[in-house]
């Protein structure tokens, strides 16, 4: 008997209303990337004798390399850019599901865009914002990232596949970040929820805190723990927080360096990976807005003017947009899930993604002017999530390039974000 279980999971409130829109989706998840197939599902597919489904499965489901298997993709249905899954029927419905039922889907197809994580205390769930509908709901309003408890029903034979986990810290844990990862995550989330700070300011201020935390490496654990308490008291006291916007606003931001670093990262992605059609279209609009064919000084002037005249007023009117993206990223990545040594890199990866989104929005603002819209933000967010966050080679390459320029340090967060 296939028994089912129900557990309560922590989730942002937008997940209460999420439902796949199927063929109405503006950019379906059933195209343009390798569809991972877990081992139990692959072995089940080998037993299928119903035609023509059995022949289609034998033709299109391929065993993965050992490296891909180690990352959870035992097999896959490989797709080229712009290519739809061959298992879709004439109505653009999944022939596996229509023939065998939803329980026959791989965990990837069954779960996406849901991301299941464990923070060391409990199970949580969010959505990948590479799904246009999830991005629409997550960016809808200020309350979309409020946390709620949702019942999650699943088969006892097939529990939710965890995407990421933060290990529970034992009483003998001597790594300060692993011991207090949940506390650090709550600090960053709380800063992002402050009305007095923009998303960019919250991450920069959080980076100042984490820079001090990273500086405690090498100290005896008891002394480091006491110093951590002092750092949090210093930065999170009511009077200090009241001055936080002024402190962040006073940081030096060389806009030329920001422009050059983020443009170089974007051009590298387009050169090496190209991106999906919607992302290429987005990049074309950014290029037109910034007039990238002109001299560097002209482009920089366009960038600074569009940022000041259009994007900043727009984000001041809709402050939740980038905040919700960052809050969703903190939850779905289980930041910080590693240790003290990895803390700066983990946080910088989040900051770089937000900085790239903001960079593209400046380009759209240069093109649209006062017509910049919430929908522009939505498609930029899901475009970055779909093309950059899902690309296992690109973001590490960007991080290496920033490191080569001395920009992969918490000290330069303001250069990238403000």
GROMACS .gro file of C-alpha atoms in nm:
model
  418
    1UNK     CA    1   0.000   0.000   0.000
    2UNK     CA    2   0.129   0.344  -0.094
    3UNK     CA    3   0.100   0.530   0.235
    4UNK     CA    4   0.108   0.908   0.244
    5UNK     CA    5   0.237   1.148   0.504
    6UNK     CA    6   0.172   1.513   0.579
    7UNK     CA    7   0.416   1.748   0.750
    8UNK     CA    8   0.411   2.121   0.807
    9UNK     CA    9   0.682   2.314   0.623
   10UNK     CA   10   0.794   2.674   0.660
   11UNK     CA   11   0.730   2.865   0.338
   12UNK     CA   12   0.682   3.219   0.206
   13UNK     CA   13   0.315   3.306   0.181
   14UNK     CA   14   0.322   3.330  -0.199
   15UNK     CA   15   0.354   2.950  -0.209
   16UNK     CA   16  -0.005   2.927  -0.085
   17UNK     CA   17  -0.125   3.056  -0.420
   18UNK     CA   18   0.127   2.893  -0.651
   19UNK     CA   19  -0.006   2.666  -0.922
   20UNK     CA   20   0.153   2.573  -1.253
   21UNK     CA   21  -0.019   2.762  -1.535
   22UNK     CA   22   0.078   2.497  -1.791
   23UNK     CA   23   0.057   2.597  -2.154
   24UNK     CA   24  -0.025   2.957  -2.052
   25UNK     CA   25   0.330   2.999  -1.914
   26UNK     CA   26   0.530   3.267  -2.096
   27UNK     CA   27   0.843   3.049  -2.077
   28UNK     CA   28   0.777   2.687  -1.992
   29UNK     CA   29   1.011   2.478  -1.777
   30UNK     CA   30   0.973   2.196  -2.032
   31UNK     CA   31   1.225   2.343  -2.276
   32UNK     CA   32   1.585   2.454  -2.321
   33UNK     CA   33   1.764   2.264  -2.044
   34UNK     CA   34   1.853   1.911  -1.940
   35UNK     CA   35   1.566   1.755  -1.746
   36UNK     CA   36   1.716   1.555  -1.460
   37UNK     CA   37   1.583   1.204  -1.395
   38UNK     CA   38   1.653   1.043  -1.056
   39UNK     CA   39   1.764   0.680  -1.036
   40UNK     CA   40   1.436   0.523  -0.907
   41UNK     CA   41   1.240   0.700  -1.182
   42UNK     CA   42   1.493   0.593  -1.448
   43UNK     CA   43   1.466   0.230  -1.340
   44UNK     CA   44   1.085   0.255  -1.341
   45UNK     CA   45   1.097   0.386  -1.698
   46UNK     CA   46   1.294   0.077  -1.804
   47UNK     CA   47   0.995  -0.139  -1.710
   48UNK     CA   48   0.736   0.054  -1.914
   49UNK     CA   49   0.586  -0.149  -2.201
   50UNK     CA   50   0.306   0.084  -2.309
   51UNK     CA   51   0.366   0.211  -2.663
   52UNK     CA   52   0.454   0.461  -2.799
   53UNK     CA   53   0.560   0.587  -2.454
   54UNK     CA   54   0.808   0.304  -2.396
   55UNK     CA   55   0.990   0.373  -2.722
   56UNK     CA   56   0.999   0.747  -2.653
   57UNK     CA   57   1.151   0.689  -2.310
   58UNK     CA   58   1.417   0.456  -2.450
   59UNK     CA   59   1.502   0.710  -2.719
   60UNK     CA   60   1.516   1.027  -2.515
   61UNK     CA   61   1.615   0.937  -2.156
   62UNK     CA   62   1.993   0.907  -2.138
   63UNK     CA   63   2.219   0.794  -1.855
   64UNK     CA   64   2.430   1.077  -1.715
   65UNK     CA   65   2.803   1.103  -1.661
   66UNK     CA   66   2.942   0.999  -1.324
   67UNK     CA   67   2.989   1.366  -1.231
   68UNK     CA   68   2.623   1.446  -1.308
   69UNK     CA   69   2.509   1.136  -1.119
   70UNK     CA   70   2.697   1.260  -0.813
   71UNK     CA   71   2.489   1.580  -0.830
   72UNK     CA   72   2.162   1.388  -0.834
   73UNK     CA   73   2.095   1.363  -1.208
   74UNK     CA   74   2.121   0.986  -1.262
   75UNK     CA   75   1.984   1.034  -1.613
   76UNK     CA   76   1.839   1.318  -1.816
   77UNK     CA   77   1.642   1.427  -2.117
   78UNK     CA   78   1.893   1.665  -2.282
   79UNK     CA   79   1.746   1.962  -2.466
   80UNK     CA   80   1.911   2.225  -2.681
   81UNK     CA   81   1.830   2.594  -2.637
   82UNK     CA   82   1.479   2.654  -2.767
   83UNK     CA   83   1.401   2.282  -2.786
   84UNK     CA   84   1.090   2.153  -2.608
   85UNK     CA   85   1.074   1.826  -2.418
   86UNK     CA   86   0.999   1.542  -2.662
   87UNK     CA   87   0.761   1.390  -2.407
   88UNK     CA   88   0.508   1.672  -2.460
   89UNK     CA   89   0.204   1.573  -2.664
   90UNK     CA   90   0.015   1.780  -2.922
   91UNK     CA   91  -0.168   1.966  -2.643
   92UNK     CA   92   0.170   2.048  -2.482
   93UNK     CA   93   0.090   1.817  -2.191
   94UNK     CA   94   0.336   1.565  -2.050
   95UNK     CA   95   0.267   1.225  -2.205
   96UNK     CA   96   0.432   1.052  -1.908
   97UNK     CA   97   0.186   1.211  -1.667
   98UNK     CA   98  -0.119   1.165  -1.890
   99UNK     CA   99  -0.033   0.795  -1.944
  100UNK     CA  100   0.106   0.687  -1.607
  101UNK     CA  101  -0.007   0.956  -1.365
  102UNK     CA  102   0.179   1.228  -1.175
  103UNK     CA  103   0.349   0.972  -0.950
  104UNK     CA  104   0.554   0.854  -1.251
  105UNK     CA  105   0.727   1.190  -1.295
  106UNK     CA  106   1.087   1.238  -1.189
  107UNK     CA  107   1.142   1.440  -0.872
  108UNK     CA  108   1.260   1.732  -1.087
  109UNK     CA  109   0.943   1.742  -1.295
  110UNK     CA  110   0.721   1.673  -0.997
  111UNK     CA  111   0.876   1.932  -0.769
  112UNK     CA  112   0.984   2.221  -0.992
  113UNK     CA  113   0.984   2.510  -0.916
  114UNK     CA  114   0.956   2.405  -0.551
  115UNK     CA  115   1.283   2.396  -0.359
  116UNK     CA  116   1.292   2.189  -0.041
  117UNK     CA  117   1.559   2.276   0.214
  118UNK     CA  118   1.641   2.193   0.574
  119UNK     CA  119   1.790   2.466   0.792
  120UNK     CA  120   1.915   2.232   1.063
  121UNK     CA  121   1.593   2.269   1.258
  122UNK     CA  122   1.306   2.203   1.021
  123UNK     CA  123   1.194   2.150   0.663
  124UNK     CA  124   1.127   2.462   0.456
  125UNK     CA  125   1.010   2.528   0.103
  126UNK     CA  126   1.039   2.811  -0.147
  127UNK     CA  127   1.024   2.838  -0.524
  128UNK     CA  128   1.292   2.894  -0.783
  129UNK     CA  129   1.215   3.231  -0.936
  130UNK     CA  130   1.329   3.093  -1.271
  131UNK     CA  131   0.959   3.006  -1.300
  132UNK     CA  132   0.776   3.313  -1.439
  133UNK     CA  133   0.462   3.241  -1.237
  134UNK     CA  134   0.659   3.193  -0.915
  135UNK     CA  135   0.846   3.517  -0.985
  136UNK     CA  136   0.515   3.698  -1.043
  137UNK     CA  137   0.374   3.580  -0.711
  138UNK     CA  138   0.696   3.632  -0.514
  139UNK     CA  139   0.728   3.991  -0.634
  140UNK     CA  140   0.358   4.070  -0.607
  141UNK     CA  141   0.356   4.261  -0.278
  142UNK     CA  142   0.534   4.327   0.048
  143UNK     CA  143   0.364   4.035   0.223
  144UNK     CA  144   0.463   3.773  -0.036
  145UNK     CA  145   0.772   3.671   0.162
  146UNK     CA  146   0.602   3.659   0.502
  147UNK     CA  147   0.666   3.310   0.641
  148UNK     CA  148   0.376   3.073   0.706
  149UNK     CA  149   0.333   2.705   0.782
  150UNK     CA  150   0.193   2.495   0.497
  151UNK     CA  151   0.091   2.127   0.501
  152UNK     CA  152   0.299   1.917   0.264
  153UNK     CA  153   0.159   1.579   0.160
  154UNK     CA  154   0.390   1.320   0.005
  155UNK     CA  155   0.425   0.950  -0.050
  156UNK     CA  156   0.606   0.765   0.228
  157UNK     CA  157   0.800   0.585  -0.047
  158UNK     CA  158   0.901   0.913  -0.204
  159UNK     CA  159   0.974   1.192   0.045
  160UNK     CA  160   1.058   1.543  -0.080
  161UNK     CA  161   1.402   1.559  -0.237
  162UNK     CA  162   1.615   1.805  -0.039
  163UNK     CA  163   1.798   2.057  -0.256
  164UNK     CA  164   2.011   2.205   0.022
  165UNK     CA  165   2.060   2.154   0.392
  166UNK     CA  166   2.237   2.318   0.681
  167UNK     CA  167   2.371   2.049   0.910
  168UNK     CA  168   2.248   2.055   1.267
  169UNK     CA  169   2.518   2.198   1.492
  170UNK     CA  170   2.615   1.968   1.776
  171UNK     CA  171   2.718   2.083   2.120
  172UNK     CA  172   3.083   2.029   2.026
  173UNK     CA  173   3.071   2.233   1.702
  174UNK     CA  174   3.366   2.472   1.700
  175UNK     CA  175   3.293   2.655   1.373
  176UNK     CA  176   3.123   2.982   1.467
  177UNK     CA  177   2.917   3.006   1.147
  178UNK     CA  178   2.799   2.645   1.152
  179UNK     CA  179   2.710   2.682   1.519
  180UNK     CA  180   2.511   3.004   1.466
  181UNK     CA  181   2.405   2.978   1.101
  182UNK     CA  182   2.037   3.020   1.180
  183UNK     CA  183   2.107   3.335   1.379
  184UNK     CA  184   2.312   3.490   1.097
  185UNK     CA  185   2.040   3.406   0.844
  186UNK     CA  186   1.779   3.572   1.065
  187UNK     CA  187   1.997   3.885   1.091
  188UNK     CA  188   2.022   3.922   0.711
  189UNK     CA  189   1.650   3.853   0.667
  190UNK     CA  190   1.559   4.106   0.938
  191UNK     CA  191   1.774   4.373   0.771
  192UNK     CA  192   1.602   4.306   0.438
  193UNK     CA  193   1.263   4.356   0.606
  194UNK     CA  194   1.354   4.695   0.753
  195UNK     CA  195   1.157   4.976   0.589
  196UNK     CA  196   1.445   5.217   0.645
  197UNK     CA  197   1.685   5.022   0.421
  198UNK     CA  198   1.659   4.934   0.053
  199UNK     CA  199   1.751   4.580  -0.052
  200UNK     CA  200   2.091   4.700  -0.169
  201UNK     CA  201   2.156   4.893   0.154
  202UNK     CA  202   2.045   4.596   0.365
  203UNK     CA  203   2.291   4.364   0.193
  204UNK     CA  204   2.573   4.615   0.221
  205UNK     CA  205   2.503   4.671   0.591
  206UNK     CA  206   2.473   4.295   0.640
  207UNK     CA  207   2.806   4.260   0.462
  208UNK     CA  208   2.965   4.498   0.712
  209UNK     CA  209   2.842   4.272   0.992
  210UNK     CA  210   2.960   3.954   0.822
  211UNK     CA  211   3.297   4.111   0.749
  212UNK     CA  212   3.342   4.156   1.123
  213UNK     CA  213   3.223   3.799   1.183
  214UNK     CA  214   3.469   3.662   0.927
  215UNK     CA  215   3.743   3.853   1.109
  216UNK     CA  216   3.685   3.632   1.415
  217UNK     CA  217   3.832   3.329   1.238
  218UNK     CA  218   4.122   3.178   1.424
  219UNK     CA  219   4.011   3.291   1.767
  220UNK     CA  220   3.943   3.041   2.043
  221UNK     CA  221   3.575   2.942   2.015
  222UNK     CA  222   3.459   3.084   2.347
  223UNK     CA  223   3.625   3.418   2.275
  224UNK     CA  224   3.488   3.424   1.918
  225UNK     CA  225   3.136   3.351   2.042
  226UNK     CA  226   3.155   3.636   2.291
  227UNK     CA  227   3.291   3.866   2.018
  228UNK     CA  228   3.005   3.764   1.787
  229UNK     CA  229   2.756   3.874   2.050
  230UNK     CA  230   2.933   4.208   2.078
  231UNK     CA  231   2.934   4.257   1.700
  232UNK     CA  232   2.560   4.194   1.677
  233UNK     CA  233   2.488   4.425   1.970
  234UNK     CA  234   2.700   4.696   1.809
  235UNK     CA  235   2.538   4.677   1.464
  236UNK     CA  236   2.182   4.590   1.561
  237UNK     CA  237   2.123   4.825   1.850
  238UNK     CA  238   1.826   5.061   1.791
  239UNK     CA  239   2.037   5.375   1.773
  240UNK     CA  240   2.291   5.216   1.538
  241UNK     CA  241   2.020   5.081   1.310
  242UNK     CA  242   1.864   5.425   1.298
  243UNK     CA  243   2.191   5.559   1.157
  244UNK     CA  244   2.242   5.265   0.920
  245UNK     CA  245   2.097   5.435   0.608
  246UNK     CA  246   2.324   5.734   0.665
  247UNK     CA  247   2.626   5.510   0.722
  248UNK     CA  248   2.565   5.312   0.402
  249UNK     CA  249   2.491   5.626   0.201
  250UNK     CA  250   2.828   5.764   0.305
  251UNK     CA  251   3.023   5.474   0.155
  252UNK     CA  252   3.231   5.548  -0.153
  253UNK     CA  253   3.084   5.396  -0.471
  254UNK     CA  254   3.297   5.423  -0.786
  255UNK     CA  255   3.020   5.390  -1.045
  256UNK     CA  256   3.270   5.342  -1.324
  257UNK     CA  257   3.410   5.032  -1.154
  258UNK     CA  258   3.057   4.901  -1.088
  259UNK     CA  259   2.960   4.951  -1.451
  260UNK     CA  260   3.276   4.787  -1.585
  261UNK     CA  261   3.263   4.483  -1.356
  262UNK     CA  262   2.897   4.403  -1.417
  263UNK     CA  263   2.912   4.473  -1.789
  264UNK     CA  264   3.216   4.247  -1.827
  265UNK     CA  265   3.040   3.967  -1.638
  266UNK     CA  266   2.731   4.000  -1.858
  267UNK     CA  267   2.929   4.008  -2.182
  268UNK     CA  268   3.121   3.701  -2.073
  269UNK     CA  269   2.796   3.514  -2.014
  270UNK     CA  270   2.658   3.609  -2.354
  271UNK     CA  271   2.984   3.514  -2.525
  272UNK     CA  272   3.023   3.177  -2.353
  273UNK     CA  273   2.662   3.067  -2.307
  274UNK     CA  274   2.430   3.286  -2.512
  275UNK     CA  275   2.128   3.231  -2.293
  276UNK     CA  276   1.771   3.154  -2.387
  277UNK     CA  277   1.585   3.364  -2.642
  278UNK     CA  278   1.403   3.569  -2.377
  279UNK     CA  279   1.730   3.647  -2.201
  280UNK     CA  280   1.899   3.746  -2.527
  281UNK     CA  281   1.606   3.978  -2.593
  282UNK     CA  282   1.648   4.128  -2.246
  283UNK     CA  283   2.019   4.183  -2.310
  284UNK     CA  284   1.938   4.348  -2.642
  285UNK     CA  285   1.712   4.595  -2.461
  286UNK     CA  286   1.980   4.663  -2.199
  287UNK     CA  287   2.234   4.720  -2.477
  288UNK     CA  288   2.002   4.964  -2.654
  289UNK     CA  289   1.922   5.148  -2.333
  290UNK     CA  290   2.288   5.195  -2.242
  291UNK     CA  291   2.388   5.251  -2.606
  292UNK     CA  292   2.675   5.007  -2.565
  293UNK     CA  293   2.802   5.069  -2.917
  294UNK     CA  294   2.909   5.419  -2.816
  295UNK     CA  295   3.222   5.525  -2.622
  296UNK     CA  296   3.269   5.391  -2.265
  297UNK     CA  297   3.228   5.741  -2.119
  298UNK     CA  298   2.900   5.789  -2.307
  299UNK     CA  299   2.767   5.452  -2.186
  300UNK     CA  300   2.869   5.525  -1.829
  301UNK     CA  301   2.691   5.861  -1.844
  302UNK     CA  302   2.375   5.687  -1.971
  303UNK     CA  303   2.407   5.433  -1.690
  304UNK     CA  304   2.445   5.692  -1.415
  305UNK     CA  305   2.163   5.910  -1.546
  306UNK     CA  306   1.917   5.621  -1.583
  307UNK     CA  307   2.004   5.495  -1.237
  308UNK     CA  308   1.955   5.834  -1.076
  309UNK     CA  309   1.657   5.963  -1.274
  310UNK     CA  310   1.448   5.649  -1.323
  311UNK     CA  311   1.553   5.332  -1.139
  312UNK     CA  312   1.608   5.477  -0.792
  313UNK     CA  313   1.270   5.658  -0.784
  314UNK     CA  314   1.102   5.344  -0.919
  315UNK     CA  315   1.258   5.117  -0.654
  316UNK     CA  316   1.176   5.372  -0.384
  317UNK     CA  317   0.813   5.340  -0.492
  318UNK     CA  318   0.833   4.958  -0.505
  319UNK     CA  319   1.093   4.868  -0.240
  320UNK     CA  320   0.966   4.514  -0.192
  321UNK     CA  321   1.068   4.398  -0.541
  322UNK     CA  322   1.440   4.345  -0.485
  323UNK     CA  323   1.387   4.272  -0.116
  324UNK     CA  324   1.159   3.981  -0.197
  325UNK     CA  325   1.412   3.842  -0.442
  326UNK     CA  326   1.688   3.860  -0.180
  327UNK     CA  327   1.469   3.714   0.097
  328UNK     CA  328   1.370   3.426  -0.129
  329UNK     CA  329   1.738   3.366  -0.209
  330UNK     CA  330   1.838   3.360   0.158
  331UNK     CA  331   1.566   3.104   0.232
  332UNK     CA  332   1.617   2.880  -0.071
  333UNK     CA  333   1.998   2.878  -0.047
  334UNK     CA  334   1.992   2.812   0.332
  335UNK     CA  335   2.243   3.092   0.378
  336UNK     CA  336   2.482   3.035   0.546
  337UNK     CA  337   2.500   2.658   0.502
  338UNK     CA  338   2.878   2.613   0.503
  339UNK     CA  339   3.127   2.740   0.762
  340UNK     CA  340   3.342   3.033   0.862
  341UNK     CA  341   3.586   2.992   0.571
  342UNK     CA  342   3.307   2.995   0.311
  343UNK     CA  343   3.099   3.277   0.463
  344UNK     CA  344   3.229   3.569   0.248
  345UNK     CA  345   3.198   3.371  -0.075
  346UNK     CA  346   2.844   3.254   0.005
  347UNK     CA  347   2.727   3.606   0.078
  348UNK     CA  348   2.908   3.758  -0.220
  349UNK     CA  349   2.735   3.510  -0.452
  350UNK     CA  350   2.396   3.639  -0.336
  351UNK     CA  351   2.515   3.999  -0.370
  352UNK     CA  352   2.650   3.941  -0.723
  353UNK     CA  353   2.315   3.800  -0.840
  354UNK     CA  354   2.128   4.100  -0.700
  355UNK     CA  355   2.387   4.336  -0.851
  356UNK     CA  356   2.341   4.179  -1.196
  357UNK     CA  357   1.962   4.212  -1.172
  358UNK     CA  358   1.999   4.575  -1.073
  359UNK     CA  359   2.247   4.638  -1.356
  360UNK     CA  360   2.000   4.505  -1.613
  361UNK     CA  361   1.722   4.714  -1.461
  362UNK     CA  362   1.935   5.026  -1.506
  363UNK     CA  363   1.968   4.934  -1.873
  364UNK     CA  364   1.592   4.887  -1.904
  365UNK     CA  365   1.537   5.217  -1.721
  366UNK     CA  366   1.765   5.389  -1.973
  367UNK     CA  367   1.545   5.248  -2.250
  368UNK     CA  368   1.201   5.284  -2.088
  369UNK     CA  369   1.248   5.598  -1.881
  370UNK     CA  370   0.941   5.662  -1.665
  371UNK     CA  371   0.763   5.368  -1.835
  372UNK     CA  372   0.976   5.115  -1.640
  373UNK     CA  373   0.733   4.863  -1.489
  374UNK     CA  374   0.696   4.589  -1.232
  375UNK     CA  375   0.673   4.342  -1.520
  376UNK     CA  376   1.020   4.453  -1.633
  377UNK     CA  377   1.150   4.357  -1.289
  378UNK     CA  378   0.967   4.024  -1.295
  379UNK     CA  379   1.109   3.914  -1.628
  380UNK     CA  380   1.456   4.035  -1.531
  381UNK     CA  381   1.440   3.832  -1.210
  382UNK     CA  382   1.323   3.511  -1.374
  383UNK     CA  383   1.563   3.568  -1.664
  384UNK     CA  384   1.862   3.593  -1.431
  385UNK     CA  385   1.739   3.298  -1.224
  386UNK     CA  386   1.677   3.081  -1.530
  387UNK     CA  387   1.991   3.167  -1.722
  388UNK     CA  388   2.250   3.247  -1.456
  389UNK     CA  389   2.146   3.073  -1.135
  390UNK     CA  390   2.079   2.747  -1.323
  391UNK     CA  391   2.411   2.764  -1.508
  392UNK     CA  392   2.662   2.565  -1.303
  393UNK     CA  393   2.960   2.706  -1.492
  394UNK     CA  394   2.877   3.074  -1.531
  395UNK     CA  395   2.842   3.206  -1.177
  396UNK     CA  396   3.161   3.034  -1.056
  397UNK     CA  397   3.333   3.194  -1.356
  398UNK     CA  398   3.197   3.538  -1.260
  399UNK     CA  399   3.316   3.488  -0.904
  400UNK     CA  400   3.664   3.394  -1.029
  401UNK     CA  401   3.675   3.699  -1.255
  402UNK     CA  402   3.571   3.929  -0.969
  403UNK     CA  403   3.831   3.769  -0.747
  404UNK     CA  404   4.096   3.833  -1.013
  405UNK     CA  405   3.998   4.203  -1.003
  406UNK     CA  406   4.008   4.209  -0.623
  407UNK     CA  407   3.630   4.257  -0.614
  408UNK     CA  408   3.531   3.933  -0.441
  409UNK     CA  409   3.555   4.079  -0.093
  410UNK     CA  410   3.290   4.196   0.150
  411UNK     CA  411   3.467   4.532   0.154
  412UNK     CA  412   3.356   4.603  -0.205
  413UNK     CA  413   2.988   4.517  -0.168
  414UNK     CA  414   2.900   4.885  -0.195
  415UNK     CA  415   3.084   4.906  -0.528
  416UNK     CA  416   2.863   4.635  -0.673
  417UNK     CA  417   2.527   4.722  -0.518
  418UNK     CA  418   2.486   5.092  -0.442
   0.00000   0.00000   0.00000
